[in-house]
């Protein structure tokens, strides 16, 4: 009987535990989560903030005693401090040690905190954990002045939840456009204009230089307000915050949200012998360079056949599939990962935008672009020979399934490549004409349904 230890109680950890139990009914399984919470989905936090779900609605599994019934031990509020690969042993943050036969590293990622004076004080929060959500809910009341640092994918999702709470919202983004890691200049500019038309103040190409707090008299006043309305003073700013920007402006804020990116939780692997680049480097079976040690989810770096390189692609569909593949290999079922999905479908205050594959293009490639500013629609296709290797779209929802199918399926377009160069809107025709003979027909049917 093997002992499988899973580091991380997010979607990857939970799916891996359930998969192992299904195929190895008598093996021992231990899941280690670093929060004192039931396993939950971070993607549900914006819905919690707008009241669409309660905290229980963020939980990954809702049946009482789910993990106990599966015979899965879940340790909460502890994390791995040291991994000894040779001894197959973990040192945990509570001082205990835990041995294993097979290990899955599914530790996810954590917010990056930029080195800004004042950022560590009260009133500044990430939007990453349930604890963060509780603090934000106290401060993001109707009419509150909220400043958000970062207008990337996560930032845009948080933005919608904040706006629905009725706050006065300003967004500061270092990049020259919104969502700079998934959108080109035209698309990012369109998203910015959309947000401004919705009443959000957006400052691109701008940095927060300092967060300053008020006088002792102001602190006392805010403390009385906090006591009067019954909210925790620990999460209240100690005075009205003044946020200095690199453009010379100073904005007032009752709440500052830091959404400036995340990084994989892999620091504990130093000197462990497990090879890491941007994330934990894995092979096509999600195994690391150390036999019996696997990785999945936001901390894992896996091979992407579209780009031809290893990447960390921190989206939940990847976490789920990587966890399934890793778990099957942990119980001796030889299974390989078909590829890493590079997809981003984003809803920014009602405007749908997408990014697939190498949306910036590849050396020696060609591209086709179509923009209708008045209609709020933009489409950019990137080609290498007769393959579509990436694309961007704004407001072009009818082709989402087709775009994904063409990029991920690596469908050879032949003469249809030139037709798309002339008219990018003929994506559906191109897919149906080219996919059937290349084994992609089911995907085409799915695309048609979309």
Short mmCIF file of C-alpha atoms in Angstrom, two decimals:
data_model
loop_
_atom_site.label_atom_id
_atom_site.label_comp_id
_atom_site.label_asym_id
_atom_site.label_seq_id
_atom_site.Cartn_x
_atom_site.Cartn_y
_atom_site.Cartn_z
CA UNK A 1 0.00 0.00 0.00
CA UNK A 2 1.51 3.32 -1.12
CA UNK A 3 1.28 6.65 0.67
CA UNK A 4 0.43 9.49 -1.72
CA UNK A 5 1.06 13.00 -0.36
CA UNK A 6 -0.48 15.96 -2.19
CA UNK A 7 0.83 19.44 -1.41
CA UNK A 8 -2.02 21.85 -2.11
CA UNK A 9 -5.76 21.72 -1.47
CA UNK A 10 -6.89 23.68 -4.53
CA UNK A 11 -8.53 22.24 -7.66
CA UNK A 12 -5.41 20.29 -8.72
CA UNK A 13 -4.94 18.74 -5.27
CA UNK A 14 -8.59 17.76 -4.90
CA UNK A 15 -8.88 16.23 -8.38
CA UNK A 16 -5.64 14.32 -7.89
CA UNK A 17 -6.81 12.90 -4.55
CA UNK A 18 -10.13 11.77 -6.02
CA UNK A 19 -8.45 10.24 -9.06
CA UNK A 20 -5.96 8.32 -6.94
CA UNK A 21 -8.74 7.01 -4.70
CA UNK A 22 -10.79 5.84 -7.68
CA UNK A 23 -7.92 3.76 -9.05
CA UNK A 24 -6.17 2.79 -5.81
CA UNK A 25 -8.96 2.15 -3.27
CA UNK A 26 -6.65 0.98 -0.49
CA UNK A 27 -3.74 3.42 -0.79
CA UNK A 28 -3.16 6.08 1.85
CA UNK A 29 -3.76 9.67 0.70
CA UNK A 30 -2.83 12.87 2.57
CA UNK A 31 -3.68 16.35 1.25
CA UNK A 32 -1.89 19.33 2.82
CA UNK A 33 -3.43 22.81 2.57
CA UNK A 34 -1.80 25.95 3.93
CA UNK A 35 -5.09 27.70 4.79
CA UNK A 36 -7.49 26.93 7.63
CA UNK A 37 -10.32 26.61 5.14
CA UNK A 38 -12.16 23.82 3.41
CA UNK A 39 -10.71 23.33 -0.11
CA UNK A 40 -12.12 26.13 -2.26
CA UNK A 41 -11.84 27.76 -5.68
CA UNK A 42 -10.16 31.16 -5.97
CA UNK A 43 -12.13 31.75 -9.17
CA UNK A 44 -15.31 31.93 -7.06
CA UNK A 45 -14.07 34.83 -4.89
CA UNK A 46 -15.41 37.59 -7.20
CA UNK A 47 -18.84 35.91 -7.04
CA UNK A 48 -18.56 35.90 -3.24
CA UNK A 49 -17.80 39.63 -3.24
CA UNK A 50 -20.93 40.46 -5.23
CA UNK A 51 -23.13 38.14 -3.18
CA UNK A 52 -23.89 35.56 -5.88
CA UNK A 53 -22.54 32.83 -3.60
CA UNK A 54 -21.82 32.54 0.10
CA UNK A 55 -18.52 31.20 1.41
CA UNK A 56 -19.83 27.64 1.18
CA UNK A 57 -20.45 28.29 -2.49
CA UNK A 58 -16.71 28.73 -3.06
CA UNK A 59 -15.96 25.24 -1.71
CA UNK A 60 -14.76 22.70 -4.25
CA UNK A 61 -16.88 19.92 -2.75
CA UNK A 62 -20.18 20.50 -0.98
CA UNK A 63 -21.12 17.11 0.45
CA UNK A 64 -20.54 16.94 4.20
CA UNK A 65 -17.66 14.60 5.04
CA UNK A 66 -16.68 14.22 1.37
CA UNK A 67 -12.98 13.63 2.00
CA UNK A 68 -13.56 11.51 5.09
CA UNK A 69 -15.85 9.22 3.09
CA UNK A 70 -13.09 8.85 0.50
CA UNK A 71 -10.58 8.01 3.20
CA UNK A 72 -8.52 11.10 2.34
CA UNK A 73 -6.76 12.89 5.21
CA UNK A 74 -6.79 16.69 4.80
CA UNK A 75 -4.32 18.67 6.92
CA UNK A 76 -5.21 22.37 7.15
CA UNK A 77 -3.13 25.39 8.06
CA UNK A 78 0.23 23.75 7.39
CA UNK A 79 2.65 23.88 4.48
CA UNK A 80 5.82 22.18 3.35
CA UNK A 81 9.02 23.89 4.49
CA UNK A 82 11.63 21.41 3.27
CA UNK A 83 11.53 18.50 0.84
CA UNK A 84 14.14 15.75 1.21
CA UNK A 85 13.84 13.88 -2.07
CA UNK A 86 16.39 11.23 -1.14
CA UNK A 87 14.67 10.31 2.14
CA UNK A 88 11.16 10.75 0.63
CA UNK A 89 10.25 13.02 3.51
CA UNK A 90 8.70 16.47 4.08
CA UNK A 91 9.30 18.87 6.93
CA UNK A 92 6.11 20.81 7.63
CA UNK A 93 5.57 24.30 9.06
CA UNK A 94 4.17 22.91 12.33
CA UNK A 95 7.47 21.13 13.00
CA UNK A 96 6.25 17.66 12.06
CA UNK A 97 7.64 15.41 9.33
CA UNK A 98 5.74 13.29 6.86
CA UNK A 99 7.07 10.48 4.69
CA UNK A 100 5.68 9.55 1.28
CA UNK A 101 5.98 7.03 -1.50
CA UNK A 102 4.60 9.33 -4.21
CA UNK A 103 4.38 13.12 -4.00
CA UNK A 104 2.34 15.62 -5.99
CA UNK A 105 3.42 19.25 -5.79
CA UNK A 106 0.26 21.29 -6.38
CA UNK A 107 1.13 24.30 -4.24
CA UNK A 108 -0.30 26.85 -6.67
CA UNK A 109 0.85 30.45 -6.71
CA UNK A 110 0.80 33.54 -4.52
CA UNK A 111 0.37 37.26 -5.22
CA UNK A 112 3.48 39.27 -5.96
CA UNK A 113 3.82 42.26 -3.63
CA UNK A 114 5.62 45.13 -5.36
CA UNK A 115 8.21 47.06 -3.29
CA UNK A 116 6.10 50.15 -2.69
CA UNK A 117 6.43 52.22 0.51
CA UNK A 118 3.30 51.73 2.62
CA UNK A 119 2.01 48.64 0.82
CA UNK A 120 2.31 46.43 3.91
CA UNK A 121 0.02 48.57 6.06
CA UNK A 122 -3.71 48.19 6.80
CA UNK A 123 -6.20 48.94 4.06
CA UNK A 124 -4.13 47.22 1.35
CA UNK A 125 -5.16 43.73 0.29
CA UNK A 126 -4.68 41.19 -2.45
CA UNK A 127 -7.81 39.44 -3.70
CA UNK A 128 -6.54 35.89 -3.53
CA UNK A 129 -7.85 34.13 -0.43
CA UNK A 130 -11.12 33.91 1.48
CA UNK A 131 -9.44 35.98 4.20
CA UNK A 132 -8.71 38.67 1.59
CA UNK A 133 -12.33 38.56 0.44
CA UNK A 134 -13.60 39.08 3.98
CA UNK A 135 -11.36 42.12 4.45
CA UNK A 136 -12.31 43.60 1.07
CA UNK A 137 -16.03 43.11 1.76
CA UNK A 138 -15.67 45.21 4.94
CA UNK A 139 -14.04 48.10 3.12
CA UNK A 140 -15.55 48.02 -0.40
CA UNK A 141 -18.86 49.57 0.60
CA UNK A 142 -21.01 51.70 -1.73
CA UNK A 143 -19.29 54.99 -2.41
CA UNK A 144 -15.91 53.90 -1.06
CA UNK A 145 -12.84 55.17 -2.92
CA UNK A 146 -11.05 52.06 -4.17
CA UNK A 147 -7.76 51.99 -6.04
CA UNK A 148 -6.69 48.78 -7.76
CA UNK A 149 -3.09 48.18 -8.79
CA UNK A 150 -2.97 46.00 -11.88
CA UNK A 151 -5.23 45.57 -14.91
CA UNK A 152 -4.22 42.07 -15.94
CA UNK A 153 -6.53 39.06 -16.28
CA UNK A 154 -7.11 38.69 -12.53
CA UNK A 155 -7.41 42.45 -12.07
CA UNK A 156 -10.16 42.71 -14.68
CA UNK A 157 -12.20 39.99 -12.99
CA UNK A 158 -11.87 41.71 -9.61
CA UNK A 159 -12.79 45.03 -11.22
CA UNK A 160 -16.25 43.83 -12.15
CA UNK A 161 -16.96 42.60 -8.62
CA UNK A 162 -15.85 45.94 -7.19
CA UNK A 163 -17.96 47.96 -9.58
CA UNK A 164 -21.03 45.89 -8.75
CA UNK A 165 -20.45 46.73 -5.08
CA UNK A 166 -20.98 50.40 -5.95
CA UNK A 167 -17.50 51.72 -5.20
CA UNK A 168 -15.73 54.61 -6.93
CA UNK A 169 -12.97 52.70 -8.74
CA UNK A 170 -9.59 53.75 -10.10
CA UNK A 171 -7.23 51.28 -11.78
CA UNK A 172 -3.48 51.82 -12.16
CA UNK A 173 -1.57 49.64 -14.65
CA UNK A 174 2.18 49.81 -15.28
CA UNK A 175 1.82 48.50 -18.82
CA UNK A 176 0.96 50.74 -21.75
CA UNK A 177 -2.46 49.08 -22.05
CA UNK A 178 -4.91 46.96 -20.11
CA UNK A 179 -4.32 43.19 -19.97
CA UNK A 180 -0.87 43.59 -21.54
CA UNK A 181 0.03 39.90 -21.24
CA UNK A 182 -2.90 38.71 -23.32
CA UNK A 183 -3.84 41.68 -25.50
CA UNK A 184 -2.08 43.74 -28.15
CA UNK A 185 -2.15 47.56 -28.19
CA UNK A 186 -5.39 47.86 -30.17
CA UNK A 187 -7.30 45.30 -28.08
CA UNK A 188 -5.95 46.61 -24.78
CA UNK A 189 -6.85 50.16 -25.75
CA UNK A 190 -10.40 49.12 -26.62
CA UNK A 191 -10.83 47.46 -23.24
CA UNK A 192 -9.57 50.63 -21.52
CA UNK A 193 -12.05 52.84 -23.36
CA UNK A 194 -14.84 50.40 -22.52
CA UNK A 195 -14.00 50.56 -18.81
CA UNK A 196 -13.77 54.36 -18.84
CA UNK A 197 -17.20 54.54 -20.46
CA UNK A 198 -18.45 52.41 -17.56
CA UNK A 199 -17.20 54.97 -15.06
CA UNK A 200 -13.85 53.41 -14.08
CA UNK A 201 -10.83 55.73 -14.02
CA UNK A 202 -7.95 53.92 -15.76
CA UNK A 203 -4.32 55.04 -15.60
CA UNK A 204 -2.08 53.04 -17.96
CA UNK A 205 1.68 53.46 -18.20
CA UNK A 206 1.55 54.51 -14.55
CA UNK A 207 3.01 53.15 -11.30
CA UNK A 208 2.01 53.53 -7.68
CA UNK A 209 5.03 55.14 -5.99
CA UNK A 210 3.86 55.29 -2.37
CA UNK A 211 0.85 54.69 -0.14
CA UNK A 212 0.62 57.24 2.69
CA UNK A 213 -1.69 57.20 5.69
CA UNK A 214 -3.31 59.93 7.74
CA UNK A 215 -2.66 61.72 11.02
CA UNK A 216 -3.30 60.37 14.50
CA UNK A 217 -6.49 62.44 14.72
CA UNK A 218 -7.76 60.85 11.52
CA UNK A 219 -6.85 57.39 12.84
CA UNK A 220 -8.96 57.98 15.92
CA UNK A 221 -11.93 59.10 13.84
CA UNK A 222 -11.74 56.04 11.59
CA UNK A 223 -11.48 53.80 14.63
CA UNK A 224 -14.72 55.26 15.97
CA UNK A 225 -16.40 54.77 12.60
CA UNK A 226 -15.22 51.16 12.46
CA UNK A 227 -16.57 50.52 15.96
CA UNK A 228 -19.89 52.20 15.14
CA UNK A 229 -20.54 50.11 12.04
CA UNK A 230 -19.24 46.94 13.66
CA UNK A 231 -16.33 46.07 11.37
CA UNK A 232 -12.88 44.90 12.31
CA UNK A 233 -10.39 47.70 12.88
CA UNK A 234 -7.48 45.45 11.92
CA UNK A 235 -8.44 45.68 8.26
CA UNK A 236 -9.31 49.38 8.38
CA UNK A 237 -6.66 51.79 7.07
CA UNK A 238 -5.19 53.83 9.92
CA UNK A 239 -6.24 57.00 8.14
CA UNK A 240 -7.44 58.10 4.70
CA UNK A 241 -4.78 56.78 2.37
CA UNK A 242 -3.12 58.97 -0.21
CA UNK A 243 -1.73 57.07 -3.16
CA UNK A 244 1.05 58.84 -5.06
CA UNK A 245 1.31 57.94 -8.75
CA UNK A 246 4.26 58.23 -11.13
CA UNK A 247 2.28 60.68 -13.29
CA UNK A 248 2.39 63.24 -10.46
CA UNK A 249 -1.19 62.73 -9.30
CA UNK A 250 -2.25 61.77 -5.77
CA UNK A 251 -5.48 59.81 -5.30
CA UNK A 252 -7.38 59.21 -2.08
CA UNK A 253 -8.37 55.66 -1.23
CA UNK A 254 -10.33 53.85 1.47
CA UNK A 255 -9.07 50.55 0.07
CA UNK A 256 -6.13 49.60 -2.14
CA UNK A 257 -6.18 46.23 -3.91
CA UNK A 258 -2.93 44.78 -5.20
CA UNK A 259 -3.48 42.67 -8.33
CA UNK A 260 -0.01 42.94 -9.84
CA UNK A 261 0.52 39.28 -10.70
CA UNK A 262 1.34 35.97 -9.05
CA UNK A 263 4.31 33.62 -8.85
CA UNK A 264 4.50 29.83 -8.28
CA UNK A 265 4.92 28.64 -4.70
CA UNK A 266 8.17 26.76 -5.20
CA UNK A 267 10.57 28.37 -2.71
CA UNK A 268 10.52 25.34 -0.41
CA UNK A 269 12.06 23.24 -3.21
CA UNK A 270 15.43 24.97 -2.98
CA UNK A 271 18.16 22.34 -2.52
CA UNK A 272 15.55 19.58 -2.84
CA UNK A 273 16.94 18.22 -6.10
CA UNK A 274 13.64 18.94 -7.90
CA UNK A 275 14.42 21.01 -10.99
CA UNK A 276 12.56 24.32 -11.32
CA UNK A 277 12.60 27.07 -13.95
CA UNK A 278 9.65 29.46 -13.82
CA UNK A 279 7.74 26.60 -12.17
CA UNK A 280 8.36 22.96 -11.30
CA UNK A 281 9.65 21.43 -14.52
CA UNK A 282 7.72 18.33 -15.59
CA UNK A 283 7.71 15.80 -18.41
CA UNK A 284 4.70 14.67 -20.44
CA UNK A 285 3.59 12.48 -17.51
CA UNK A 286 3.77 15.45 -15.12
CA UNK A 287 6.73 13.81 -13.37
CA UNK A 288 9.65 15.93 -12.24
CA UNK A 289 13.29 14.97 -12.70
CA UNK A 290 12.96 12.99 -9.44
CA UNK A 291 11.19 9.66 -9.89
CA UNK A 292 7.89 9.46 -8.02
CA UNK A 293 7.57 13.23 -7.54
CA UNK A 294 5.04 15.00 -9.74
CA UNK A 295 3.66 18.52 -10.16
CA UNK A 296 0.39 20.01 -11.43
CA UNK A 297 -1.47 23.29 -11.60
CA UNK A 298 -0.23 26.86 -11.24
CA UNK A 299 3.17 25.81 -9.90
CA UNK A 300 3.91 23.35 -12.71
CA UNK A 301 5.83 24.05 -15.90
CA UNK A 302 4.73 21.73 -18.70
CA UNK A 303 5.47 21.38 -22.42
CA UNK A 304 3.23 23.28 -24.80
CA UNK A 305 3.16 21.81 -28.29
CA UNK A 306 1.83 25.03 -29.88
CA UNK A 307 4.69 27.26 -28.70
CA UNK A 308 7.23 24.41 -28.61
CA UNK A 309 8.44 25.31 -25.12
CA UNK A 310 7.66 24.67 -21.47
CA UNK A 311 5.28 27.16 -19.88
CA UNK A 312 3.37 27.83 -16.68
CA UNK A 313 -0.24 28.30 -17.76
CA UNK A 314 -2.17 29.13 -14.63
CA UNK A 315 -5.76 28.43 -15.61
CA UNK A 316 -8.10 25.94 -13.98
CA UNK A 317 -8.64 23.62 -17.00
CA UNK A 318 -4.87 23.04 -17.09
CA UNK A 319 -4.74 22.39 -13.35
CA UNK A 320 -7.52 19.81 -13.64
CA UNK A 321 -6.02 17.91 -16.58
CA UNK A 322 -2.47 18.01 -15.22
CA UNK A 323 -3.73 16.70 -11.87
CA UNK A 324 -5.59 13.84 -13.56
CA UNK A 325 -2.52 12.85 -15.61
CA UNK A 326 -0.21 13.06 -12.61
CA UNK A 327 -2.56 11.04 -10.40
CA UNK A 328 -2.94 8.23 -12.94
CA UNK A 329 0.82 7.95 -13.25
CA UNK A 330 1.16 7.95 -9.46
CA UNK A 331 -0.98 4.79 -9.34
CA UNK A 332 0.92 3.14 -12.18
CA UNK A 333 -1.31 3.95 -15.16
CA UNK A 334 0.92 5.30 -17.93
CA UNK A 335 -0.78 8.50 -19.13
CA UNK A 336 0.58 11.50 -21.02
CA UNK A 337 -0.51 15.12 -21.15
CA UNK A 338 -1.88 16.02 -24.58
CA UNK A 339 -0.74 19.62 -24.25
CA UNK A 340 -1.03 22.84 -22.30
CA UNK A 341 -4.07 24.93 -23.02
CA UNK A 342 -3.17 28.56 -23.65
CA UNK A 343 -6.60 30.13 -23.54
CA UNK A 344 -7.91 33.22 -21.86
CA UNK A 345 -11.53 34.23 -22.18
CA UNK A 346 -12.16 37.39 -20.19
CA UNK A 347 -15.32 39.29 -19.32
CA UNK A 348 -14.43 42.88 -18.45
CA UNK A 349 -17.58 44.71 -17.32
CA UNK A 350 -19.53 42.89 -20.04
CA UNK A 351 -16.94 43.11 -22.84
CA UNK A 352 -15.71 39.65 -23.92
CA UNK A 353 -12.12 39.33 -25.08
CA UNK A 354 -10.04 36.25 -25.89
CA UNK A 355 -6.42 35.27 -26.30
CA UNK A 356 -5.21 31.94 -27.67
CA UNK A 357 -1.74 30.50 -28.25
CA UNK A 358 1.01 32.75 -29.62
CA UNK A 359 -1.24 35.80 -29.90
CA UNK A 360 1.79 38.06 -30.45
CA UNK A 361 2.88 36.07 -33.48
CA UNK A 362 6.09 34.16 -34.23
CA UNK A 363 9.28 35.11 -36.11
CA UNK A 364 8.73 34.91 -39.85
CA UNK A 365 4.98 34.56 -39.39
CA UNK A 366 2.13 36.52 -40.95
CA UNK A 367 -0.94 38.11 -39.47
CA UNK A 368 -4.37 39.40 -40.42
CA UNK A 369 -6.27 42.02 -38.47
CA UNK A 370 -9.73 43.52 -38.58
CA UNK A 371 -10.99 46.30 -36.31
CA UNK A 372 -14.37 48.02 -36.06
CA UNK A 373 -13.92 50.62 -33.32
CA UNK A 374 -17.49 51.89 -33.46
CA UNK A 375 -18.87 48.37 -32.91
CA UNK A 376 -16.23 47.52 -30.30
CA UNK A 377 -14.95 44.53 -32.28
CA UNK A 378 -11.37 43.52 -33.02
CA UNK A 379 -9.90 40.32 -34.46
CA UNK A 380 -6.21 39.49 -34.92
CA UNK A 381 -4.99 36.17 -36.36
CA UNK A 382 -1.37 34.97 -36.29
CA UNK A 383 0.01 32.39 -38.74
CA UNK A 384 3.12 30.29 -39.21
CA UNK A 385 3.03 28.79 -42.71
CA UNK A 386 -0.53 27.43 -43.00
CA UNK A 387 -1.11 26.99 -39.25
CA UNK A 388 -2.94 29.53 -37.12
CA UNK A 389 -0.67 29.71 -34.06
CA UNK A 390 -2.48 32.39 -32.08
CA UNK A 391 -5.22 35.00 -32.05
CA UNK A 392 -6.79 37.89 -30.15
CA UNK A 393 -10.36 39.09 -30.21
CA UNK A 394 -12.51 41.73 -28.56
CA UNK A 395 -16.30 41.61 -28.81
CA UNK A 396 -16.19 38.68 -31.24
CA UNK A 397 -17.92 36.01 -29.19
CA UNK A 398 -19.31 33.86 -32.03
CA UNK A 399 -15.89 32.47 -32.99
CA UNK A 400 -14.44 31.54 -29.59
CA UNK A 401 -14.77 27.77 -30.08
CA UNK A 402 -13.42 27.89 -33.61
CA UNK A 403 -10.40 29.98 -32.66
CA UNK A 404 -9.50 27.54 -29.91
CA UNK A 405 -9.97 24.58 -32.22
CA UNK A 406 -7.74 26.00 -34.96
CA UNK A 407 -4.92 26.95 -32.58
CA UNK A 408 -4.93 23.91 -30.29
CA UNK A 409 -5.75 21.44 -33.06
CA UNK A 410 -2.90 22.74 -35.23
CA UNK A 411 -5.18 22.41 -38.24
CA UNK A 412 -3.39 22.80 -41.59
CA UNK A 413 -5.35 25.43 -43.47
CA UNK A 414 -3.85 25.08 -46.94
CA UNK A 415 -5.49 27.58 -49.31
CA UNK A 416 -7.77 28.73 -46.49
CA UNK A 417 -4.83 30.48 -44.87
CA UNK A 418 -4.80 33.01 -47.76
CA UNK A 419 -8.58 33.37 -47.55
CA UNK A 420 -8.34 34.20 -43.86
CA UNK A 421 -5.58 36.70 -44.58
CA UNK A 422 -8.06 38.45 -46.87
CA UNK A 423 -11.09 38.05 -44.59
CA UNK A 424 -10.42 36.97 -40.97
CA UNK A 425 -14.16 36.61 -40.29
CA UNK A 426 -14.33 33.36 -42.32
CA UNK A 427 -13.00 31.32 -39.41
CA UNK A 428 -15.96 28.94 -39.22
CA UNK A 429 -15.80 28.14 -42.93
CA UNK A 430 -12.07 27.52 -42.66
CA UNK A 431 -12.47 25.20 -39.69
CA UNK A 432 -15.20 23.11 -41.27
CA UNK A 433 -13.39 22.93 -44.60
CA UNK A 434 -10.04 21.89 -43.15
CA UNK A 435 -10.72 20.02 -39.92
CA UNK A 436 -12.82 17.11 -41.22
CA UNK A 437 -10.00 15.48 -43.14
CA UNK A 438 -7.52 15.93 -40.28
CA UNK A 439 -9.45 14.17 -37.53
CA UNK A 440 -10.92 17.34 -36.01
CA UNK A 441 -14.56 16.84 -37.05
CA UNK A 442 -15.93 16.49 -33.52
CA UNK A 443 -14.20 19.72 -32.63
CA UNK A 444 -15.80 21.40 -35.61
CA UNK A 445 -19.22 20.27 -34.45
CA UNK A 446 -18.48 21.66 -31.02
CA UNK A 447 -17.35 24.91 -32.63
CA UNK A 448 -20.56 25.06 -34.64
CA UNK A 449 -22.62 24.69 -31.44
CA UNK A 450 -20.71 27.59 -29.88
#
